[in-house]
Amino acid sequence: MCVCQTMEVGKCSKSAVCDRGRGVLLEPFIHQVGGHSSMMRYDDHTVCKPLISREQRFYESLPPEMKEFTPEYKGVVSVCFEGDSDGYINLVAYPYVESEVVDPDDPREWEYPRRKHSRRSTHRTNSTEQKEAPVADSAESVPEMKSPMLELLMQSEVPFQMLDAHSGGSAERISYNPWSLRCHKQQLSRMRSESKDRKLYKFLLLENVVHHFKVPCVLDLKMGTRQHGDDASEEKAARQMQKCEQSTSATLGVRVCGMQVFQVDTGHYLCLNKYYGRGLSAEGFQQALYQYLHNGLHLRQDLFEPILSKLQRLTSVLESQASYRFYSSSLLIIYDGRKRLRTPADSPVPEPPPKVDVRMIDFAHSTYKGFHDDPTVHDGPDKGYVLGLRSLVSVLELMRDKNQ
């Protein structure tokens, strides 16, 4: 049954796009550690997320010097919400057909009351955000998500463990990142409820920035001292300002939005979510960074220099971008959790530096002079974002010097 066109069985003949022979079944992106919009795995090197026109235009107009620090933009696909004869729900991507896709600027499209989506990911999306509450997500909240098919798609070779105030302190090991599953369930639930009057959705294709890493350790940081866009309502702006004032965003220009870090001693990922990050003090933020760089046995001191080098380079790039503002944007820091063990034969040979990556994501509220006919024009670089980068550099340098 194809429910992207109709809820009736056998009524999808009007759309040639809903043809399973040409579609790509999207899977949950299990390395998504933060955000509220769901990321989907398209293939090994590509993920996709619901399209927002501002973000698409921003990717298409990125200055060359920023492309090193952003995911590669790969185009657009049409996504169909489909169900099979057993009642399982799938998202299937097809070649983009403009006439059959809902308008991404329709205000109904991506306004979730406290819901967004996710999958196996490292990326996230910015949509029109509604007020969220730190409530635990349960399997019963979305009955159709109890299917064994979902659990099969969410499997990971490395188990996950969620430890924070909103997980009930559970030490249970599971085969998927719990935040990714939460977002995924909410996205499918929302799309299912809309299936009677929606056809196809438009999704962005982006580089999967963790595909180079066998065991990706991911830190998702909300950057800047301001999170609301220039077009935000007074109510939304007030909510976002309150979140900033009550977290390290106001003082440091950065707060933890999510994390997964591989623990060598136990063989699982330790996960923290955005509610944990919002409650951190400046000292707690430093402890969270320490946790991210600690593999359960020791602090990964080999990561300091490559991460600092990339952060300093990004700071230099953003300081040269006059009028740019990256409101509600985030920064991903990624490294591989499984370090190669050296043998005696290797000892005379210098070990190569570990691979790390630093990427900016989520540009649905970004702006610059002349972009999208935006009426508000800002002067100089984004000082709030730069403050966040400098705070990160300062904390990491202090940690490095203290633990040498």
XYZ file of N, CA and C in Angstrom, residues 41-284:
732
model
N 19.564 7.536 6.376
C 20.676 7.014 5.591
C 20.186 6.706 4.185
N 20.785 7.349 3.178
C 20.447 7.111 1.780
C 21.356 6.021 1.200
N 22.657 6.169 1.423
C 23.625 5.118 1.116
C 24.815 5.318 2.047
N 25.895 4.572 1.831
C 27.024 4.627 2.767
C 27.614 6.021 2.897
N 27.567 6.803 1.830
C 28.219 8.108 1.823
C 27.238 9.273 1.912
N 25.954 8.987 2.011
C 24.957 10.050 1.896
C 23.846 9.884 2.918
N 23.425 11.006 3.498
C 22.244 11.040 4.352
C 21.266 12.044 3.753
N 20.037 12.042 4.236
C 19.083 13.032 3.763
C 18.236 13.534 4.916
N 17.706 14.727 4.728
C 16.926 15.388 5.764
C 15.831 16.202 5.094
N 14.715 16.473 5.790
C 13.647 17.274 5.191
C 14.169 18.606 4.690
N 13.765 18.951 3.473
C 14.262 20.169 2.846
C 13.574 21.400 3.407
N 14.375 22.411 3.714
C 13.910 23.757 4.022
C 14.585 24.669 3.012
N 13.794 25.470 2.316
C 14.306 26.238 1.177
C 15.493 27.117 1.547
N 15.436 27.771 2.698
C 16.547 28.638 3.104
C 17.848 27.838 3.215
N 17.741 26.659 3.813
C 18.941 25.857 3.982
C 19.479 25.376 2.641
N 18.590 24.975 1.733
C 19.035 24.557 0.405
C 19.766 25.699 -0.308
N 19.177 26.899 -0.278
C 19.815 28.046 -0.931
C 21.147 28.388 -0.280
N 21.217 28.201 1.029
C 22.468 28.507 1.716
C 23.568 27.545 1.276
N 23.243 26.259 1.207
C 24.231 25.290 0.730
C 24.680 25.614 -0.697
N 23.748 26.044 -1.519
C 24.070 26.337 -2.919
C 24.909 27.597 -3.078
N 24.949 28.451 -2.050
C 25.689 29.712 -2.163
C 26.847 29.808 -1.176
N 27.275 28.685 -0.621
C 28.371 28.702 0.341
C 29.647 29.282 -0.264
N 30.347 30.167 0.465
C 31.649 30.619 -0.018
C 32.633 29.457 -0.036
N 33.546 29.413 -0.992
C 34.452 28.254 -1.140
C 35.217 27.912 0.128
N 35.639 28.923 0.885
C 36.458 28.653 2.061
C 35.680 27.967 3.182
N 34.339 27.997 3.120
C 33.540 27.330 4.145
C 33.243 25.876 3.811
N 33.426 25.481 2.565
C 33.025 24.132 2.154
C 33.831 23.037 2.846
N 35.048 23.368 3.278
C 35.856 22.408 4.032
C 35.188 22.033 5.355
N 34.362 22.940 5.852
C 33.779 22.755 7.180
C 32.274 22.525 7.146
N 31.737 22.136 6.013
C 30.310 21.827 5.901
C 30.150 20.518 5.122
N 29.043 19.803 5.310
C 28.801 18.610 4.501
C 28.630 18.983 3.029
N 29.071 18.112 2.166
C 28.865 18.348 0.732
C 27.379 18.249 0.397
N 26.887 19.235 -0.327
C 25.494 19.236 -0.768
C 25.389 18.412 -2.050
N 24.463 17.429 -2.085
C 24.392 16.488 -3.194
C 23.094 16.548 -3.978
N 22.214 17.500 -3.658
C 20.990 17.610 -4.433
C 19.739 17.316 -3.623
N 18.671 16.907 -4.348
C 17.347 16.768 -3.755
C 16.708 15.469 -4.228
N 15.926 14.838 -3.355
C 15.126 13.683 -3.738
C 13.693 13.887 -3.255
N 12.769 13.181 -3.885
C 11.392 13.130 -3.417
C 11.248 11.919 -2.496
N 10.585 12.092 -1.383
C 10.431 11.010 -0.412
C 8.955 10.684 -0.241
N 8.657 9.399 -0.350
C 7.302 8.903 -0.271
C 7.126 8.111 1.013
N 6.017 8.307 1.668
C 5.676 7.600 2.897
C 4.841 6.376 2.515
N 5.367 5.186 2.720
C 4.714 3.976 2.247
C 4.542 2.958 3.367
N 3.497 2.161 3.241
C 3.286 1.057 4.160
C 3.199 -0.234 3.370
N 3.580 -1.356 3.985
C 3.476 -2.640 3.288
C 2.293 -3.435 3.837
N 2.110 -4.638 3.317
C 0.936 -5.438 3.673
C 0.929 -5.874 5.135
N 2.089 -5.831 5.783
C 2.171 -6.212 7.189
C 1.999 -5.022 8.131
N 1.795 -3.850 7.549
C 1.579 -2.672 8.376
C 2.844 -1.929 8.764
N 3.998 -2.353 8.255
C 5.235 -1.651 8.553
C 5.318 -0.369 7.717
N 5.909 0.663 8.291
C 5.986 1.958 7.635
C 7.393 2.200 7.108
N 7.499 2.651 5.874
C 8.786 2.921 5.254
C 8.815 4.314 4.645
N 9.999 4.881 4.567
C 10.233 6.083 3.783
C 11.090 5.682 2.592
N 10.634 6.044 1.383
C 11.314 5.642 0.158
C 11.636 6.884 -0.661
N 12.884 6.985 -1.117
C 13.334 8.139 -1.903
C 13.279 7.810 -3.384
N 12.840 8.791 -4.182
C 12.731 8.661 -5.639
C 13.343 9.884 -6.303
N 13.629 9.791 -7.598
C 14.107 10.979 -8.315
C 13.134 12.136 -8.121
N 13.693 13.307 -7.963
C 12.877 14.480 -7.665
C 11.977 14.852 -8.837
N 10.674 14.979 -8.568
C 9.697 15.428 -9.555
C 8.967 16.619 -8.938
N 9.250 17.808 -9.422
C 8.794 19.028 -8.754
C 7.282 19.115 -8.639
N 6.557 18.720 -9.670
C 5.107 18.903 -9.677
C 4.401 18.043 -8.638
N 5.085 16.992 -8.144
C 4.430 16.067 -7.223
C 4.863 16.243 -5.781
N 5.713 17.235 -5.516
C 6.256 17.408 -4.179
C 5.573 18.571 -3.492
N 5.282 18.392 -2.194
C 4.638 19.461 -1.436
C 5.580 20.642 -1.309
N 5.015 21.830 -1.150
C 5.779 23.055 -1.049
C 6.552 23.080 0.266
N 7.912 23.107 0.227
C 8.672 23.101 1.472
C 8.514 24.380 2.263
N 8.005 25.451 1.648
C 7.805 26.700 2.370
C 6.410 26.814 2.949
N 5.568 25.792 2.713
C 4.257 25.766 3.338
C 4.457 25.714 4.844
N 3.917 26.661 5.602
C 4.176 26.676 7.044
C 3.696 25.431 7.764
N 2.810 24.635 7.132
C 2.380 23.402 7.772
C 3.434 22.325 7.702
N 4.337 22.455 6.734
C 5.200 21.343 6.393
C 6.053 20.823 7.535
N 6.888 21.689 8.118
C 7.838 21.187 9.090
C 7.634 21.825 10.459
N 6.413 22.196 10.775
C 6.120 22.659 12.124
C 5.656 21.477 12.950
N 6.542 21.009 13.811
C 6.190 19.882 14.643
C 5.867 20.388 16.035
N 4.769 19.963 16.612
C 4.610 20.248 18.020
C 5.495 19.280 18.809
N 6.696 19.727 19.110
C 7.620 18.954 19.910
C 8.076 17.685 19.217
N 8.101 17.622 17.906
C 8.564 16.407 17.271
C 9.435 16.730 16.084
N 10.385 15.899 15.849
C 11.261 15.986 14.720
C 11.733 14.572 14.497
N 12.720 14.392 13.629
C 13.039 13.028 13.316
C 14.501 12.760 13.385
N 14.858 11.471 13.253
C 16.244 11.127 13.301
C 16.446 9.728 12.827
N 17.618 9.351 12.643
C 17.955 7.974 12.345
C 19.331 7.729 12.828
N 20.073 6.946 12.077
C 21.382 6.580 12.555
C 22.327 7.751 12.555
N 22.240 8.956 12.976
C 23.000 10.033 12.454
C 23.978 10.801 13.249
N 24.599 11.713 12.507
C 25.485 12.697 13.006
C 24.965 14.045 12.625
N 24.064 14.141 11.788
C 23.552 15.403 11.319
C 22.237 15.667 11.959
N 21.714 16.888 11.760
C 20.398 17.180 12.182
C 19.873 18.298 11.354
N 18.594 18.598 11.638
C 17.978 19.607 10.816
C 17.500 20.752 11.641
N 17.299 21.867 10.986
C 16.619 22.983 11.576
C 15.303 23.117 10.877
N 14.219 23.087 11.593
C 12.929 23.361 11.027
C 12.307 24.424 11.884
N 11.045 24.747 11.582
C 10.359 25.692 12.431
C 10.135 25.009 13.758
N 10.850 25.441 14.776
C 10.887 24.699 16.030
C 9.752 25.100 16.939
N 9.125 24.124 17.531
C 8.099 24.366 18.518
C 8.672 24.108 19.900
N 7.960 24.547 20.921
C 8.439 24.382 22.281
C 8.558 22.909 22.611
N 9.714 22.551 23.180
C 9.955 21.165 23.504
C 10.030 20.998 25.010
N 9.646 19.844 25.470
C 9.754 19.534 26.888
C 10.579 18.274 27.042
N 11.387 18.206 28.087
C 12.278 17.053 28.265
C 11.549 15.836 28.778
N 10.636 15.335 27.959
C 9.880 14.164 28.376
C 10.514 12.924 27.776
N 10.477 11.849 28.508
C 11.034 10.599 28.011
C 10.160 10.072 26.900
N 10.805 9.460 25.903
C 10.066 8.911 24.769
C 9.907 7.419 24.990
N 8.720 6.918 24.835
C 8.474 5.502 25.077
C 8.038 4.812 23.803
N 8.264 3.512 23.747
C 7.867 2.747 22.566
C 6.370 2.796 22.368
N 5.620 2.937 23.463
C 4.167 2.932 23.361
C 3.633 4.208 22.740
N 4.444 5.279 22.698
C 3.943 6.555 22.186
C 3.641 6.490 20.701
N 4.292 5.585 19.984
C 4.040 5.413 18.556
C 3.896 3.923 18.294
N 2.667 3.389 18.361
C 2.473 1.933 18.305
C 3.076 1.288 17.074
N 3.007 1.962 15.904
C 3.477 1.307 14.693
C 4.984 1.113 14.686
N 5.688 1.788 15.631
C 7.132 1.660 15.658
C 7.598 0.426 16.428
N 6.684 -0.404 16.909
C 7.066 -1.611 17.616
C 7.515 -2.708 16.664
N 7.466 -2.441 15.379
C 7.719 -3.494 14.405
C 9.150 -3.994 14.482
N 9.360 -5.294 14.295
C 10.719 -5.830 14.284
C 11.527 -5.272 13.132
N 10.849 -4.785 12.060
C 11.574 -4.228 10.934
C 12.383 -3.009 11.370
N 11.792 -2.161 12.200
C 12.505 -0.984 12.675
C 13.730 -1.382 13.481
N 13.556 -2.346 14.390
C 14.676 -2.765 15.209
C 15.786 -3.369 14.354
N 15.408 -4.032 13.280
C 16.407 -4.584 12.377
C 17.199 -3.463 11.714
N 16.497 -2.403 11.276
C 17.161 -1.297 10.606
C 18.048 -0.500 11.556
N 17.720 -0.514 12.842
C 18.462 0.277 13.811
C 19.656 -0.469 14.401
N 19.957 -1.651 13.909
C 21.044 -2.439 14.485
C 22.395 -1.767 14.263
N 23.260 -1.875 15.249
C 24.628 -1.375 15.165
C 25.565 -2.430 15.708
N 26.769 -2.510 15.149
C 27.749 -3.466 15.646
C 28.206 -3.106 17.056
N 28.150 -1.811 17.368
C 28.556 -1.346 18.697
C 27.306 -0.936 19.469
N 27.055 -1.520 20.639
C 25.855 -1.158 21.405
C 25.951 0.242 21.995
N 24.793 0.787 22.367
C 24.707 2.130 22.924
C 24.202 2.049 24.359
N 24.568 3.048 25.137
C 24.088 3.153 26.507
C 23.810 4.619 26.797
N 22.586 4.927 27.206
C 22.193 6.306 27.495
C 22.286 6.533 28.986
N 23.044 7.540 29.384
C 23.192 7.861 30.791
C 22.978 9.351 31.007
N 21.803 9.749 31.403
C 21.547 11.126 31.805
C 20.249 11.185 32.571
N 19.865 12.390 32.955
C 18.720 12.558 33.841
C 17.418 12.089 33.217
N 17.334 12.051 31.892
C 16.084 11.725 31.225
C 16.069 10.297 30.686
N 17.054 9.505 31.069
C 17.040 8.089 30.694
C 16.723 7.223 31.902
N 16.475 7.889 33.038
C 16.203 7.137 34.248
C 17.444 6.455 34.801
N 18.634 6.903 34.302
C 19.874 6.298 34.777
C 20.066 4.890 34.261
N 19.357 4.529 33.227
C 19.410 3.160 32.720
C 20.803 2.823 32.208
N 21.273 1.663 32.557
C 22.561 1.193 32.060
C 22.365 0.113 31.007
N 21.147 -0.054 30.538
C 20.846 -1.085 29.560
C 21.539 -0.801 28.233
N 22.146 -1.808 27.669
C 22.781 -1.663 26.360
C 21.756 -1.949 25.278
N 21.680 -1.087 24.300
C 20.756 -1.261 23.193
C 21.511 -1.116 21.882
N 20.893 -1.523 20.792
C 21.597 -1.602 19.513
C 21.419 -0.367 18.653
N 20.888 0.716 19.226
C 20.683 1.933 18.458
C 20.872 3.126 19.386
N 21.238 4.255 18.807
C 21.326 5.484 19.583
C 19.918 5.892 19.997
N 19.624 6.022 21.280
C 18.248 6.289 21.710
C 17.706 7.617 21.199
N 18.563 8.609 21.011
C 18.061 9.879 20.485
C 17.644 9.729 19.023
N 18.426 8.970 18.273
C 18.086 8.721 16.875
C 16.733 8.028 16.763
N 16.515 7.021 17.591
C 15.242 6.302 17.562
C 14.093 7.236 17.928
N 14.285 8.066 18.934
C 13.247 9.004 19.369
C 12.803 9.899 18.212
N 13.789 10.490 17.529
C 13.475 11.380 16.412
C 12.803 10.630 15.270
N 13.272 9.415 15.008
C 12.731 8.620 13.907
C 11.266 8.284 14.151
N 10.940 7.869 15.345
C 9.561 7.523 15.682
C 8.642 8.731 15.533
N 9.103 9.880 15.998
C 8.282 11.078 15.921
C 8.051 11.505 14.478
N 9.079 11.368 13.643
C 8.921 11.749 12.242
C 7.912 10.855 11.529
N 8.024 9.562 11.719
C 7.087 8.663 11.053
C 5.670 8.867 11.568
N 5.531 9.104 12.848
C 4.208 9.346 13.408
C 3.582 10.590 12.792
N 4.359 11.649 12.659
C 3.846 12.886 12.082
C 3.468 12.688 10.617
N 4.322 12.028 9.862
C 4.032 11.835 8.442
C 2.831 10.920 8.247
N 2.680 9.952 9.135
C 1.528 9.060 9.010
C 0.230 9.832 9.259
N 0.245 10.724 10.234
C -0.965 11.485 10.549
C -1.321 12.452 9.433
N -0.338 12.836 8.613
C -0.570 13.783 7.525
C -0.799 13.107 6.187
N -0.743 11.784 6.145
C -0.693 11.088 4.861
C -1.946 11.262 4.012
N -3.061 11.666 4.617
C -4.284 11.806 3.848
C -4.252 13.015 2.923
N -3.482 14.040 3.290
C -3.481 15.241 2.453
C -2.084 15.653 2.009
N -1.098 14.784 2.147
C 0.245 15.065 1.653
C 0.581 14.050 0.567
N 1.418 14.438 -0.370
C 1.855 13.505 -1.405
C 3.308 13.126 -1.165
N 4.203 13.838 -1.801
C 5.617 13.551 -1.629
C 6.279 14.680 -0.859
N 7.360 14.353 -0.198
C 8.140 15.332 0.536
C 9.481 15.527 -0.174
N 10.040 16.684 0.021
C 11.304 17.029 -0.610
C 12.406 16.961 0.451
N 13.457 16.169 0.177
C 14.559 15.987 1.123
C 15.873 16.427 0.498
N 16.742 16.991 1.317
C 18.104 17.327 0.901
C 18.999 16.101 0.997
N 19.879 15.935 0.033
C 20.923 14.916 0.103
C 22.221 15.582 0.537
N 22.831 15.057 1.593
C 24.065 15.628 2.133
C 25.086 14.531 2.391
N 26.341 14.914 2.389
C 27.419 13.989 2.702
C 27.241 13.401 4.100
N 27.445 12.108 4.205
C 27.496 11.452 5.505
C 28.890 11.686 6.080
N 29.001 12.622 7.005
C 30.320 13.048 7.454
C 30.994 12.058 8.401
N 30.306 10.988 8.788
C 30.951 9.983 9.643
C 31.348 8.728 8.874
N 31.151 8.716 7.559
C 31.368 7.457 6.839
C 32.842 7.049 6.799
N 33.764 7.986 7.077
C 35.189 7.650 7.100
C 35.600 6.950 8.390
N 34.727 6.947 9.386
C 35.102 6.478 10.718
C 34.462 5.124 11.022
N 35.272 4.176 11.469
C 34.751 2.851 11.794
C 33.867 2.894 13.041
N 34.314 3.617 14.057
C 33.546 3.766 15.301
C 33.455 5.263 15.587
N 32.520 5.952 14.952
C 32.477 7.413 15.072
C 32.058 7.883 16.457
N 32.918 8.672 17.079
C 32.586 9.384 18.309
C 32.176 10.790 17.896
N 30.985 11.202 18.283
C 30.392 12.429 17.754
C 30.005 13.356 18.897
N 30.412 14.616 18.788
C 29.992 15.656 19.719
C 29.225 16.700 18.927
N 27.993 16.967 19.314
C 27.124 17.923 18.645
C 26.998 19.147 19.545
N 27.439 20.298 19.057
C 27.473 21.524 19.851
C 26.595 22.591 19.210
N 25.687 23.163 19.970
C 24.891 24.299 19.509
C 25.751 25.546 19.693
N 25.957 26.265 18.594
C 26.922 27.362 18.611
C 26.234 28.724 18.637
N 26.910 29.684 19.275
C 26.452 31.068 19.276
C 25.730 31.454 20.550
N 25.603 32.760 20.752
C 24.895 33.286 21.917
C 23.432 33.564 21.611
N 23.041 33.409 20.345
C 21.648 33.610 19.933
C 21.234 32.463 19.031
N 20.020 31.946 19.228
C 19.557 30.790 18.465
C 18.383 31.095 17.536
N 17.662 32.172 17.727
C 16.488 32.441 16.889
C 16.878 33.240 15.650
N 16.186 32.938 14.552
C 16.426 33.653 13.307
C 15.784 35.024 13.307
N 16.105 35.827 12.303
C 15.551 37.175 12.208
C 14.040 37.162 12.002
N 13.510 36.069 11.448
C 12.082 35.997 11.160
C 11.293 35.312 12.277
N 11.924 35.039 13.410
C 11.242 34.339 14.505
C 10.174 35.221 15.131
N 9.094 34.598 15.562
C 8.046 35.318 16.278
C 8.580 35.757 17.638
N 7.889 36.715 18.261
C 8.314 37.175 19.578
C 8.315 36.034 20.588
N 7.319 35.156 20.477
C 7.220 34.033 21.402
C 8.397 33.083 21.247
N 8.708 32.746 20.000
C 9.824 31.825 19.776
C 11.145 32.456 20.170
N 11.326 33.737 19.830
C 12.561 34.420 20.197
C 12.747 34.421 21.714
N 11.656 34.646 22.447
C 11.732 34.651 23.911
C 12.121 33.282 24.444
N 11.561 32.212 23.855
C 11.907 30.851 24.285
C 13.381 30.557 24.056
N 13.846 30.932 22.878
C 15.243 30.649 22.545
C 16.202 31.463 23.411
N 15.848 32.706 23.675
C 16.711 33.524 24.526
C 16.768 32.964 25.939
N 15.642 32.435 26.404
C 15.624 31.833 27.733
C 16.524 30.603 27.791
N 16.471 29.763 26.746
C 17.342 28.594 26.703
C 18.810 29.006 26.747
N 19.143 30.059 26.012
C 20.533 30.525 25.994
C 20.947 31.042 27.361
N 20.075 31.850 27.997
C 20.401 32.436 29.294
C 20.562 31.378 30.370
N 19.830 30.283 30.257
C 19.859 29.239 31.276
C 20.907 28.166 31.000
N 21.722 28.356 29.973
C 22.739 27.381 29.619
C 24.063 28.095 29.375
N 25.047 27.339 28.930
C 26.360 27.929 28.651
C 26.385 28.719 27.346
N 25.285 28.722 26.597
C 25.244 29.493 25.352
C 25.495 30.974 25.612
N 24.897 31.524 26.676
C 25.013 32.955 26.945
C 26.424 33.347 27.348
N 27.080 32.520 28.140
C 28.397 32.880 28.659
C 29.548 32.400 27.782
N 29.416 31.199 27.227
C 30.503 30.612 26.438
C 30.259 30.659 24.935
N 29.011 30.893 24.523
C 28.698 30.868 23.102
C 28.590 29.463 22.538
N 28.446 28.470 23.406
C 28.374 27.072 22.961
C 27.735 26.244 24.068
N 26.953 25.229 23.691
C 26.432 24.271 24.664
C 26.361 22.895 24.021
N 26.419 21.873 24.859
C 26.357 20.490 24.384
C 24.934 20.180 23.941
N 24.814 19.638 22.735
C 23.503 19.277 22.194
C 23.344 17.766 22.053
N 24.424 17.029 22.187
C 24.366 15.579 22.083
C 25.767 15.003 21.969
N 25.898 13.719 22.312
C 27.224 13.108 22.297
C 27.103 11.596 22.263
N 28.011 10.958 21.538
C 28.249 9.525 21.695
C 29.751 9.318 21.665
N 30.263 8.585 22.644
C 31.704 8.348 22.738
C 31.940 6.881 23.056
N 32.813 6.243 22.306
C 33.074 4.816 22.468
C 33.916 4.573 23.708
N 33.462 3.621 24.525
C 34.174 3.243 25.738
C 34.893 1.920 25.514
N 36.220 1.998 25.470
C 37.026 0.813 25.168
C 36.854 -0.253 26.241
N 36.704 0.167 27.498
C 36.647 -0.804 28.585
C 35.365 -1.631 28.579
N 34.273 -1.062 28.087
C 32.998 -1.783 28.080
C 32.546 -2.195 26.679
N 33.149 -1.582 25.640
C 32.785 -1.932 24.267
C 31.476 -1.350 23.803
N 31.002 -0.249 24.405
C 29.762 0.376 23.951
C 29.921 1.887 23.878
N 28.984 2.524 23.181
C 28.919 3.982 23.142
C 28.228 4.496 24.401
N 28.780 5.530 24.985
C 28.099 6.271 26.032
C 27.429 7.467 25.374
N 26.131 7.666 25.616
C 25.364 8.710 24.940
C 24.817 9.727 25.939
N 24.867 10.987 25.563
C 24.267 12.080 26.317
C 23.437 12.905 25.351
N 22.301 13.460 25.820
C 21.443 14.211 24.900
C 21.381 15.695 25.245
N 20.534 16.433 24.521
C 20.524 17.885 24.640
C 20.006 18.362 25.990
N 19.140 17.586 26.629
C 18.636 17.996 27.933
C 19.753 17.974 28.973
N 20.648 17.017 28.843
C 21.831 16.986 29.687
C 22.672 18.241 29.441
N 22.853 18.582 28.168
C 23.684 19.733 27.822
C 23.128 21.057 28.287
N 21.809 21.192 28.261
C 21.195 22.456 28.665
C 21.417 22.756 30.142
N 21.567 21.731 30.953
C 21.686 21.939 32.388
C 23.111 22.124 32.877
N 24.086 22.148 31.989
C 25.482 22.219 32.404
C 25.911 23.642 32.753
N 26.720 23.755 33.783
C 27.410 25.004 34.093
C 28.676 25.071 33.238
N 29.440 26.149 33.376
C 30.698 26.255 32.635
C 31.638 25.121 33.027
N 31.668 24.798 34.326
C 32.500 23.691 34.778
C 31.969 22.363 34.247
N 30.643 22.210 34.234
C 30.051 20.998 33.697
C 30.334 20.838 32.212
